[in-house]
Amino acid sequence: MLAEKAVPHSEVPNAPGPGWRLGVLYGPAVYGVSAAAVALPDAAQHLRASGPALAWILTAYAVGIGVGAVTAGRITDLWGSRPVLLIAVTLLTTGALACAVAPNLAAVVTGRILLAVGSGAVKASALTMAAHLPAPQRPAALARFGACLVRQPPFEMSLVGPGRRGAATA
């Protein structure tokens, strides 16, 4: 049923490793809700929007990420992981850029929906690609994948605090 086959051990390169590449894509997708929640006070001022209206910024992401993950899972079964991952990264990037230049709340919510659908699809595709690795390579790839999540800025900041960020990334 799946469109991809496991790659023979002799054909999988050791470096930089699929776990690193997938983790780097997956990491930013994880922090979509928490990063926006921190920015809500500034968004309220910039967009001249009230608290209830701003809730749509978070709600759009929560709904979009679920839709993106479920839809990408099914499409990955039909097309394979790579094309779905490329589409997902394009949606994620387009949504992020739309949010960055949005002049009003409606544009931000639209950008957040694109960002979230892309994020959900990245998560589904990245984990599917990791699952298709040969069994002996899967634990190392998933460990690298997890290590990338720990190295994402929001997680580092929670561990070391804003004043020590330079030491954590050096």
N, CA, C and O atoms as a DFTB+ gen file, in Angstrom:
680 C
 N C O
     1  1       0.812      -1.188       0.000
     2  2       0.000       0.000       0.000
     3  2       0.863       1.263       0.000
     4  3       0.495       2.252      -0.632
     5  1       1.974       1.249       0.678
     6  2       2.855       2.410       0.702
     7  2       3.646       2.484      -0.583
     8  3       4.011       1.464      -1.168
     9  1       3.907       3.714      -1.016
    10  2       4.559       3.918      -2.307
    11  2       6.067       3.724      -2.249
    12  3       6.713       3.619      -3.293
    13  1       6.642       3.674      -1.049
    14  2       8.093       3.585      -0.934
    15  2       8.511       2.241      -0.355
    16  3       7.773       1.597       0.390
    17  1       9.699       1.853      -0.719
    18  2      10.298       0.640      -0.176
    19  2      11.478       1.037       0.690
    20  3      12.076       2.093       0.488
    21  1      11.809       0.200       1.645
    22  2      12.976       0.472       2.487
    23  2      14.238       0.433       1.620
    24  3      14.379      -0.415       0.739
    25  1      15.136       1.355       1.889
    26  2      16.380       1.441       1.135
    27  2      17.351       0.407       1.693
    28  3      17.522       0.321       2.909
    29  1      17.987      -0.377       0.832
    30  2      18.971      -1.347       1.335
    31  2      20.074      -0.651       2.126
    32  3      20.469       0.470       1.808
    33  1      20.559      -1.328       3.153
    34  2      21.559      -0.768       4.056
    35  2      22.774      -0.244       3.302
    36  3      23.321       0.797       3.666
    37  1      23.200      -0.935       2.274
    38  2      24.405      -0.539       1.540
    39  2      24.206       0.746       0.739
    40  3      25.189       1.369       0.338
    41  1      22.945       1.165       0.493
    42  2      22.680       2.352      -0.313
    43  2      22.372       3.597       0.515
    44  3      22.187       4.672      -0.055
    45  1      22.313       3.486       1.823
    46  2      21.991       4.634       2.665
    47  2      23.280       5.269       3.150
    48  3      24.085       4.610       3.808
    49  1      23.491       6.550       2.832
    50  2      24.722       7.209       3.273
    51  2      24.719       7.409       4.781
    52  3      23.660       7.567       5.388
    53  1      25.906       7.401       5.387
    54  2      26.016       7.575       6.833
    55  2      25.927       9.031       7.243
    56  3      25.393       9.330       8.311
    57  1      26.430       9.942       6.436
    58  2      26.431      11.347       6.823
    59  2      25.752      12.157       5.742
    60  3      25.891      11.819       4.566
    61  1      25.045      13.178       6.067
    62  2      24.758      13.682       7.388
    63  2      23.668      12.921       8.112
    64  3      23.377      13.232       9.267
    65  1      23.072      11.962       7.494
    66  2      22.091      11.121       8.160
    67  2      20.683      11.650       8.000
    68  3      20.433      12.844       8.164
    69  1      19.770      10.759       7.680
    70  2      18.390      11.190       7.477
    71  2      17.750      11.734       8.754
    72  3      16.865      12.586       8.680
    73  1      18.171      11.266       9.896
    74  2      17.605      11.772      11.145
    75  2      17.865      13.246      11.340
    76  3      16.990      13.976      11.807
    77  1      19.063      13.698      10.987
    78  2      19.401      15.119      11.118
    79  2      18.551      15.963      10.174
    80  3      17.962      16.967      10.573
    81  1      18.501      15.538       8.924
    82  2      17.746      16.323       7.929
    83  2      16.270      16.389       8.294
    84  3      15.668      17.460       8.229
    85  1      15.686      15.274       8.671
    86  2      14.269      15.260       9.015
    87  2      14.005      16.045      10.296
    88  3      12.998      16.745      10.399
    89  1      14.892      15.933      11.256
    90  2      14.724      16.665      12.507
    91  2      14.780      18.164      12.318
    92  3      14.040      18.902      12.968
    93  1      15.650      18.620      11.433
    94  2      15.749      20.060      11.166
    95  2      14.448      20.569      10.548
    96  3      14.031      21.691      10.835
    97  1      13.810      19.775       9.715
    98  2      12.524      20.164       9.146
    99  2      11.409      20.090      10.184
   100  3      10.531      20.952      10.229
   101  1      11.451      19.067      11.005
   102  2      10.383      18.814      11.967
   103  2      10.402      19.818      13.109
   104  3       9.348      20.259      13.566
   105  1      11.586      20.179      13.571
   106  2      11.720      21.026      14.748
   107  2      10.930      22.311      14.704
   108  3      10.147      22.564      15.620
   109  1      11.095      23.147      13.672
   110  2      10.334      24.404      13.639
   111  2       8.824      24.178      13.584
   112  3       8.060      25.013      14.067
   113  1       8.393      23.076      13.009
   114  2       6.966      22.800      12.920
   115  2       6.347      22.556      14.292
   116  3       5.154      22.792      14.483
   117  1       7.137      22.091      15.238
   118  2       6.635      21.759      16.565
   119  2       6.257      22.995      17.370
   120  3       5.337      22.950      18.188
   121  1       6.958      24.086      17.142
   122  2       6.803      25.251      18.010
   123  2       5.824      26.294      17.481
   124  3       5.856      27.437      17.936
   125  1       4.969      25.943      16.549
   126  2       4.055      26.897      15.945
   127  2       3.065      27.530      16.895
   128  3       2.769      28.718      16.761
   129  1       2.548      26.789      17.841
   130  2       1.573      27.349      18.778
   131  2       2.274      28.153      19.862
   132  3       1.870      29.279      20.151
   133  1       3.308      27.598      20.461
   134  2       3.960      28.284      21.579
   135  2       4.648      29.570      21.140
   136  3       4.622      30.562      21.868
   137  1       5.256      29.567      19.972
   138  2       5.923      30.780      19.485
   139  2       4.907      31.883      19.230
   140  3       5.164      33.044      19.549
   141  1       3.762      31.542      18.661
   142  2       2.734      32.549      18.393
   143  2       2.112      33.056      19.686
   144  3       1.790      34.239      19.791
   145  1       1.940      32.190      20.661
   146  2       1.343      32.610      21.931
   147  2       2.197      33.672      22.611
   148  3       1.668      34.609      23.208
   149  1       3.492      33.530      22.524
   150  2       4.399      34.503      23.120
   151  2       4.296      35.849      22.394
   152  3       4.457      36.904      23.008
   153  1       4.033      35.805      21.107
   154  2       3.984      37.031      20.303
   155  2       2.613      37.707      20.304
   156  3       2.474      38.780      19.718
   157  1       1.607      37.125      20.933
   158  2       0.258      37.696      20.877
   159  2       0.170      39.147      21.367
   160  3      -0.505      39.947      20.720
   161  1       0.814      39.525      22.470
   162  2       0.710      40.937      22.882
   163  2       1.228      41.907      21.811
   164  3       0.609      42.942      21.564
   165  1       2.341      41.581      21.187
   166  2       2.866      42.440      20.120
   167  2       1.957      42.408      18.893
   168  3       1.758      43.430      18.235
   169  1       1.408      41.234      18.589
   170  2       0.491      41.117      17.455
   171  2      -0.758      41.958      17.688
   172  3      -1.255      42.596      16.761
   173  1      -1.265      41.965      18.906
   174  2      -2.449      42.762      19.232
   175  2      -2.201      44.241      18.959
   176  3      -3.050      44.935      18.399
   177  1      -1.039      44.704      19.360
   178  2      -0.699      46.110      19.159
   179  2      -0.504      46.415      17.666
   180  3      -1.041      47.396      17.153
   181  1       0.256      45.580      16.987
   182  2       0.549      45.814      15.570
   183  2      -0.700      45.721      14.700
   184  3      -0.888      46.530      13.792
   185  1      -1.553      44.736      14.976
   186  2      -2.739      44.501      14.150
   187  2      -3.961      45.259      14.639
   188  3      -5.009      45.242      13.994
   189  1      -3.821      45.930      15.792
   190  2      -4.937      46.650      16.415
   191  2      -6.135      45.725      16.574
   192  3      -7.253      46.052      16.174
   193  1      -5.878      44.567      17.167
   194  2      -6.923      43.554      17.353
   195  2      -7.105      43.271      18.836
   196  3      -6.201      43.504      19.639
   197  1      -8.271      42.770      19.187
   198  2      -8.578      42.474      20.588
   199  2      -8.248      41.021      20.911
   200  3      -7.941      40.230      20.018
   201  1      -8.312      40.680      22.185
   202  2      -8.006      39.327      22.647
   203  2      -8.814      38.237      21.973
   204  3      -8.230      37.279      21.468
   205  1     -10.158      38.346      21.945
   206  2     -10.942      37.282      21.297
   207  2     -10.609      37.107      19.815
   208  3     -10.580      35.980      19.319
   209  1     -10.363      38.193      19.115
   210  2     -10.016      38.086      17.692
   211  2      -8.646      37.442      17.521
   212  3      -8.418      36.692      16.573
   213  1      -7.736      37.740      18.447
   214  2      -6.389      37.165      18.361
   215  2      -6.387      35.656      18.585
   216  3      -5.473      34.961      18.140
   217  1      -7.393      35.156      19.266
   218  2      -7.471      33.705      19.487
   219  2      -7.473      32.943      18.167
   220  3      -7.077      31.779      18.119
   221  1      -7.920      33.600      17.092
   222  2      -7.919      32.943      15.788
   223  2      -6.516      32.622      15.300
   224  3      -6.331      31.695      14.511
   225  1      -5.525      33.380      15.759
   226  2      -4.144      33.098      15.361
   227  2      -3.737      31.717      15.860
   228  3      -3.099      30.955      15.134
   229  1      -4.100      31.398      17.088
   230  2      -3.778      30.081      17.660
   231  2      -4.722      29.001      17.148
   232  3      -4.291      27.884      16.866
   233  1      -5.996      29.323      17.027
   234  2      -6.988      28.343      16.576
   235  2      -6.707      27.895      15.149
   236  3      -6.804      26.708      14.839
   237  1      -6.361      28.836      14.280
   238  2      -6.063      28.495      12.884
   239  2      -4.933      27.480      12.808
   240  3      -4.975      26.554      11.998
   241  1      -3.924      27.655      13.652
   242  2      -2.793      26.731      13.650
   243  2      -3.211      25.353      14.162
   244  3      -2.843      24.331      13.584
   245  1      -3.980      25.335      15.247
   246  2      -4.385      24.057      15.835
   247  2      -5.216      23.228      14.858
   248  3      -5.022      22.018      14.742
   249  1      -6.134      23.877      14.162
   250  2      -6.961      23.164      13.183
   251  2      -6.125      22.765      11.967
   252  3      -6.198      21.627      11.502
   253  1      -5.343      23.694      11.463
   254  2      -4.555      23.439      10.253
   255  2      -3.542      22.322      10.410
   256  3      -3.317      21.553       9.475
   257  1      -2.926      22.224      11.583
   258  2      -1.906      21.187      11.769
   259  2      -2.530      19.790      11.740
   260  3      -1.931      18.846      11.226
   261  1      -3.732      19.668      12.294
   262  2      -4.429      18.383      12.238
   263  2      -4.829      18.022      10.821
   264  3      -4.646      16.886      10.384
   265  1      -5.371      18.988      10.109
   266  2      -5.765      18.752       8.715
   267  2      -4.545      18.391       7.872
   268  3      -4.596      17.471       7.056
   269  1      -3.451      19.122       8.075
   270  2      -2.233      18.857       7.302
   271  2      -1.662      17.472       7.564
   272  3      -1.244      16.783       6.633
   273  1      -1.644      17.064       8.827
   274  2      -1.079      15.747       9.165
   275  2      -1.915      14.607       8.594
   276  3      -1.376      13.668       8.010
   277  1      -3.216      14.691       8.762
   278  2      -4.096      13.619       8.273
   279  2      -4.080      13.555       6.751
   280  3      -3.975      12.475       6.170
   281  1      -4.183      14.695       6.120
   282  2      -4.184      14.736       4.656
   283  2      -2.851      14.257       4.091
   284  3      -2.819      13.479       3.137
   285  1      -1.756      14.720       4.677
   286  2      -0.433      14.309       4.195
   287  2      -0.210      12.816       4.387
   288  3       0.423      12.166       3.554
   289  1      -0.723      12.279       5.472
   290  2      -0.578      10.841       5.688
   291  2      -1.196      10.032       4.562
   292  3      -0.596       9.078       4.065
   293  1      -2.390      10.416       4.167
   294  2      -3.064       9.691       3.093
   295  2      -2.382       9.925       1.744
   296  3      -2.196       8.985       0.970
   297  1      -2.014      11.164       1.465
   298  2      -1.366      11.465       0.182
   299  2       0.005      10.812       0.111
   300  3       0.436      10.409      -0.969
   301  1       0.698      10.700       1.237
   302  2       1.989      10.019       1.261
   303  2       1.824       8.553       0.866
   304  3       2.686       7.992       0.189
   305  1       0.727       7.934       1.284
   306  2       0.457       6.554       0.872
   307  2       0.322       6.444      -0.644
   308  3       0.697       5.430      -1.233
   309  1      -0.208       7.476      -1.267
   310  2      -0.442       7.437      -2.714
   311  2       0.766       7.882      -3.536
   312  3       1.084       7.262      -4.551
   313  1       1.445       8.957      -3.105
   314  2       2.509       9.569      -3.897
   315  2       3.907       9.280      -3.385
   316  3       4.874       9.411      -4.135
   317  1       4.036       8.894      -2.132
   318  2       5.352       8.739      -1.520
   319  2       5.687       9.965      -0.686
   320  3       5.024      10.998      -0.790
   321  1       6.710       9.846       0.134
   322  2       7.048      10.898       1.095
   323  2       7.696      12.129       0.473
   324  3       7.381      13.256       0.854
   325  1       8.581      11.923      -0.460
   326  2       9.367      13.049      -0.971
   327  2       8.520      14.154      -1.600
   328  3       8.702      15.318      -1.241
   329  1       7.594      13.845      -2.530
   330  2       6.791      14.935      -3.101
   331  2       5.917      15.627      -2.059
   332  3       5.731      16.843      -2.104
   333  1       5.387      14.854      -1.127
   334  2       4.545      15.444      -0.081
   335  2       5.385      16.349       0.819
   336  3       4.931      17.420       1.221
   337  1       6.590      15.928       1.132
   338  2       7.469      16.743       1.959
   339  2       7.829      18.058       1.252
   340  3       7.877      19.107       1.895
   341  1       8.077      18.014      -0.042
   342  2       8.377      19.236      -0.800
   343  2       7.189      20.197      -0.806
   344  3       7.360      21.405      -0.640
   345  1       5.994      19.659      -0.998
   346  2       4.784      20.490      -0.956
   347  2       4.602      21.066       0.449
   348  3       4.256      22.237       0.606
   349  1       4.834      20.245       1.457
   350  2       4.665      20.682       2.846
   351  2       5.616      21.819       3.198
   352  3       5.210      22.802       3.818
   353  1       6.866      21.689       2.808
   354  2       7.848      22.738       3.103
   355  2       7.480      24.023       2.356
   356  3       7.663      25.122       2.880
   357  1       6.967      23.885       1.146
   358  2       6.534      25.061       0.382
   359  2       5.368      25.756       1.083
   360  3       5.361      26.981       1.205
   361  1       4.388      24.986       1.543
   362  2       3.257      25.576       2.270
   363  2       3.714      26.244       3.560
   364  3       3.289      27.356       3.875
   365  1       4.577      25.567       4.298
   366  2       5.086      26.101       5.552
   367  2       5.813      27.423       5.314
   368  3       5.584      28.395       6.033
   369  1       6.675      27.462       4.323
   370  2       7.436      28.667       4.018
   371  2       6.530      29.796       3.529
   372  3       6.680      30.943       3.951
   373  1       5.599      29.472       2.646
   374  2       4.667      30.479       2.140
   375  2       3.835      31.066       3.276
   376  3       3.628      32.278       3.345
   377  1       3.360      30.195       4.167
   378  2       2.574      30.671       5.306
   379  2       3.378      31.564       6.232
   380  3       2.876      32.581       6.711
   381  1       4.628      31.187       6.484
   382  2       5.485      31.997       7.353
   383  2       5.739      33.366       6.739
   384  3       5.689      34.379       7.436
   385  1       6.012      33.403       5.437
   386  2       6.228      34.683       4.760
   387  2       4.961      35.530       4.750
   388  3       5.019      36.746       4.931
   389  1       3.819      34.886       4.538
   390  2       2.543      35.615       4.557
   391  2       2.304      36.245       5.924
   392  3       1.844      37.383       6.011
   393  1       2.609      35.518       6.982
   394  2       2.456      36.055       8.339
   395  2       3.412      37.221       8.576
   396  3       3.047      38.208       9.215
   397  1       4.615      37.106       8.068
   398  2       5.629      38.142       8.297
   399  2       5.253      39.472       7.664
   400  3       5.608      40.523       8.198
   401  1       4.548      39.454       6.547
   402  2       4.203      40.698       5.856
   403  2       2.720      41.046       5.967
   404  3       2.256      41.978       5.311
   405  1       1.980      40.317       6.778
   406  2       0.530      40.508       6.872
   407  2       0.179      41.896       7.417
   408  3       0.693      42.313       8.455
   409  1      -0.696      42.597       6.709
   410  2      -1.089      43.928       7.165
   411  2      -2.265      43.923       8.149
   412  3      -2.522      44.923       8.819
   413  1      -2.980      42.784       8.232
   414  2      -4.150      42.737       9.104
   415  2      -4.354      41.323       9.646
   416  3      -3.663      40.382       9.256
   417  1      -5.311      41.203      10.546
   418  2      -5.556      39.921      11.213
   419  2      -5.986      38.830      10.233
   420  3      -5.550      37.686      10.360
   421  1      -6.826      39.164       9.268
   422  2      -7.276      38.155       8.301
   423  2      -6.097      37.573       7.525
   424  3      -6.058      36.369       7.271
   425  1      -5.148      38.407       7.153
   426  2      -3.966      37.927       6.433
   427  2      -3.095      37.058       7.333
   428  3      -2.527      36.066       6.876
   429  1      -2.986      37.421       8.603
   430  2      -2.209      36.597       9.544
   431  2      -2.864      35.231       9.711
   432  3      -2.179      34.209       9.681
   433  1      -4.175      35.204       9.884
   434  2      -4.878      33.926      10.064
   435  2      -4.741      33.065       8.817
   436  3      -4.542      31.855       8.924
   437  1      -4.844      33.665       7.644
   438  2      -4.653      32.914       6.396
   439  2      -3.235      32.347       6.322
   440  3      -3.045      31.182       5.974
   441  1      -2.260      33.162       6.647
   442  2      -0.876      32.685       6.669
   443  2      -0.669      31.575       7.684
   444  3       0.049      30.611       7.420
   445  1      -1.304      31.710       8.855
   446  2      -1.178      30.674       9.887
   447  2      -1.797      29.353       9.430
   448  3      -1.286      28.283       9.762
   449  1      -2.878      29.419       8.681
   450  2      -3.490      28.185       8.167
   451  2      -2.525      27.499       7.202
   452  3      -2.308      26.292       7.305
   453  1      -1.948      28.248       6.270
   454  2      -0.968      27.668       5.344
   455  2       0.229      27.095       6.109
   456  3       0.679      25.983       5.835
   457  1       0.727      27.862       7.058
   458  2       1.855      27.433       7.882
   459  2       1.526      26.139       8.624
   460  3       2.347      25.224       8.682
   461  1       0.337      26.070       9.183
   462  2      -0.057      24.901       9.966
   463  2      -0.268      23.661       9.107
   464  3       0.151      22.564       9.478
   465  1      -0.911      23.832       7.968
   466  2      -1.102      22.683       7.072
   467  2       0.263      22.155       6.636
   468  3       0.484      20.945       6.610
   469  1       1.174      23.062       6.294
   470  2       2.533      22.653       5.945
   471  2       3.246      21.982       7.099
   472  3       3.931      20.978       6.905
   473  1       3.094      22.522       8.303
   474  2       3.731      21.931       9.486
   475  2       3.211      20.523       9.762
   476  3       3.988      19.609      10.037
   477  1       1.898      20.357       9.687
   478  2       1.325      19.033       9.906
   479  2       1.805      18.027       8.868
   480  3       2.089      16.872       9.185
   481  1       1.889      18.484       7.628
   482  2       2.364      17.607       6.558
   483  2       3.846      17.283       6.720
   484  3       4.262      16.162       6.425
   485  1       4.652      18.245       7.183
   486  2       6.071      17.981       7.442
   487  2       6.203      16.905       8.514
   488  3       7.000      15.978       8.375
   489  1       5.431      17.028       9.568
   490  2       5.506      16.040      10.654
   491  2       5.174      14.644      10.141
   492  3       5.912      13.691      10.390
   493  1       4.064      14.530       9.429
   494  2       3.651      13.217       8.923
   495  2       4.673      12.650       7.939
   496  3       5.024      11.473       8.018
   497  1       5.146      13.475       7.024
   498  2       6.094      13.009       6.009
   499  2       7.441      12.643       6.608
   500  3       8.029      11.623       6.248
   501  1       7.932      13.474       7.523
   502  2       9.239      13.200       8.129
   503  2       9.229      11.895       8.909
   504  3      10.168      11.106       8.813
   505  1       8.187      11.668       9.670
   506  2       8.117      10.417      10.431
   507  2       7.918       9.213       9.520
   508  3       8.425       8.129       9.806
   509  1       7.193       9.391       8.439
   510  2       7.032       8.301       7.473
   511  2       8.374       7.952       6.836
   512  3       8.702       6.778       6.666
   513  1       9.148       8.982       6.484
   514  2      10.460       8.725       5.888
   515  2      11.369       7.997       6.884
   516  3      12.111       7.095       6.498
   517  1      11.314       8.378       8.133
   518  2      12.120       7.696       9.151
   519  2      11.664       6.248       9.320
   520  3      12.487       5.354       9.514
   521  1      10.377       6.022       9.248
   522  2       9.850       4.659       9.404
   523  2      10.252       3.750       8.252
   524  3      10.275       2.530       8.414
   525  1      10.569       4.318       7.092
   526  2      10.946       3.515       5.936
   527  2      12.443       3.207       5.863
   528  3      12.902       2.550       4.928
   529  1      13.184       3.674       6.832
   530  2      14.612       3.323       6.876
   531  2      14.752       1.851       7.260
   532  3      13.851       1.288       7.881
   533  1      15.858       1.229       6.902
   534  2      16.080      -0.151       7.338
   535  2      16.070      -0.225       8.873
   536  3      16.535       0.694       9.547
   537  1      15.551      -1.291       9.398
   538  2      15.387      -1.447      10.848
   539  2      16.660      -1.143      11.647
   540  3      16.558      -0.488      12.684
   541  1      17.846      -1.580      11.226
   542  2      19.039      -1.269      12.022
   543  2      19.378       0.226      12.066
   544  3      20.032       0.680      13.004
   545  1      18.946       0.980      11.078
   546  2      19.261       2.407      11.031
   547  2      18.229       3.281      11.731
   548  3      18.514       4.433      12.057
   549  1      17.046       2.752      11.962
   550  2      15.970       3.542      12.529
   551  2      16.277       4.137      13.902
   552  3      16.012       5.322      14.106
   553  1      16.825       3.373      14.858
   554  2      17.076       3.970      16.184
   555  2      18.021       5.173      16.128
   556  3      17.772       6.184      16.784
   557  1      19.096       5.070      15.354
   558  2      20.042       6.190      15.259
   559  2      19.393       7.386      14.567
   560  3      19.598       8.527      14.980
   561  1      18.620       7.134      13.529
   562  2      17.956       8.232      12.818
   563  2      16.950       8.936      13.725
   564  3      16.876      10.165      13.735
   565  1      16.181       8.167      14.483
   566  2      15.199       8.783      15.380
   567  2      15.876       9.498      16.549
   568  3      15.344      10.486      17.057
   569  1      17.033       9.017      16.980
   570  2      17.789       9.722      18.027
   571  2      18.272      11.068      17.498
   572  3      18.190      12.074      18.203
   573  1      18.771      11.097      16.272
   574  2      19.192      12.369      15.664
   575  2      18.000      13.303      15.486
   576  3      18.084      14.508      15.720
   577  1      16.911      12.718      15.072
   578  2      15.659      13.450      14.891
   579  2      15.290      14.149      16.203
   580  3      14.999      15.345      16.213
   581  1      15.304      13.406      17.296
   582  2      14.993      13.966      18.613
   583  2      16.001      15.005      19.060
   584  3      15.632      16.004      19.677
   585  1      17.275      14.779      18.755
   586  2      18.311      15.741      19.128
   587  2      18.074      17.084      18.449
   588  3      18.351      18.132      19.034
   589  1      17.569      17.063      17.234
   590  2      17.258      18.319      16.539
   591  2      16.155      19.080      17.258
   592  3      16.182      20.310      17.298
   593  1      15.197      18.379      17.820
   594  2      14.118      19.047      18.551
   595  2      14.661      19.757      19.782
   596  3      14.213      20.853      20.116
   597  1      15.615      19.142      20.451
   598  2      16.200      19.742      21.644
   599  2      17.008      20.977      21.277
   600  3      17.111      21.909      22.074
   601  1      17.579      20.994      20.084
   602  2      18.427      22.113      19.660
   603  2      17.637      23.271      19.053
   604  3      18.240      24.231      18.572
   605  1      16.318      23.209      19.061
   606  2      15.520      24.313      18.532
   607  2      15.515      25.463      19.535
   608  3      15.467      25.214      20.740
   609  1      15.564      26.703      19.078
   610  2      15.674      27.855      19.980
   611  2      14.649      27.916      21.105
   612  3      15.051      28.201      22.233
   613  1      13.331      27.669      20.887
   614  2      12.413      27.780      22.030
   615  2      12.748      26.806      23.161
   616  3      12.624      27.155      24.335
   617  1      13.171      25.590      22.817
   618  2      13.508      24.618      23.850
   619  2      14.776      25.036      24.577
   620  3      14.844      24.958      25.803
   621  1      15.781      25.478      23.831
   622  2      17.025      25.934      24.451
   623  2      16.771      27.099      25.396
   624  3      17.330      27.154      26.492
   625  1      15.929      28.023      24.970
   626  2      15.648      29.189      25.798
   627  2      15.006      28.762      27.115
   628  3      15.285      29.351      28.159
   629  1      14.151      27.743      27.074
   630  2      13.508      27.307      28.307
   631  2      14.512      26.641      29.250
   632  3      14.308      26.626      30.464
   633  1      15.586      26.096      28.699
   634  2      16.589      25.444      29.535
   635  2      17.595      26.419      30.134
   636  3      17.964      26.302      31.302
   637  1      18.033      27.375      29.334
   638  2      19.128      28.222      29.764
   639  2      18.744      29.662      30.058
   640  3      19.524      30.390      30.672
   641  1      17.576      30.083      29.640
   642  2      17.159      31.455      29.868
   643  2      17.670      32.379      28.787
   644  3      18.648      32.064      28.110
   645  1      17.016      33.522      28.618
   646  2      17.369      34.403      27.503
   647  2      18.782      34.980      27.594
   648  3      19.391      35.241      26.557
   649  1      19.308      35.183      28.764
   650  2      20.632      35.791      28.891
   651  2      21.771      34.877      28.535
   652  3      22.882      35.348      28.295
   653  1      21.530      33.570      28.491
   654  2      22.618      32.609      28.250
   655  2      22.491      31.894      26.920
   656  3      23.174      30.894      26.700
   657  1      21.653      32.366      26.041
   658  2      21.421      31.692      24.767
   659  2      22.699      31.523      23.969
   660  3      22.887      30.478      23.347
   661  1      23.574      32.496      23.962
   662  2      24.817      32.398      23.198
   663  2      25.648      31.202      23.606
   664  3      26.249      30.556      22.748
   665  1      25.702      30.887      24.891
   666  2      26.478      29.755      25.373
   667  2      25.870      28.439      24.909
   668  3      26.593      27.479      24.644
   669  1      24.543      28.390      24.808
   670  2      23.890      27.134      24.423
   671  2      24.080      26.843      22.943
   672  3      24.104      25.678      22.547
   673  1      24.212      27.862      22.125
   674  2      24.334      27.625      20.689
   675  2      25.765      27.642      20.207
   676  3      26.025      27.347      19.040
   677  1      26.691      27.976      21.067
   678  2      28.105      28.046      20.651
   679  2      28.698      26.680      20.451
   680  3      29.873      26.561      20.103
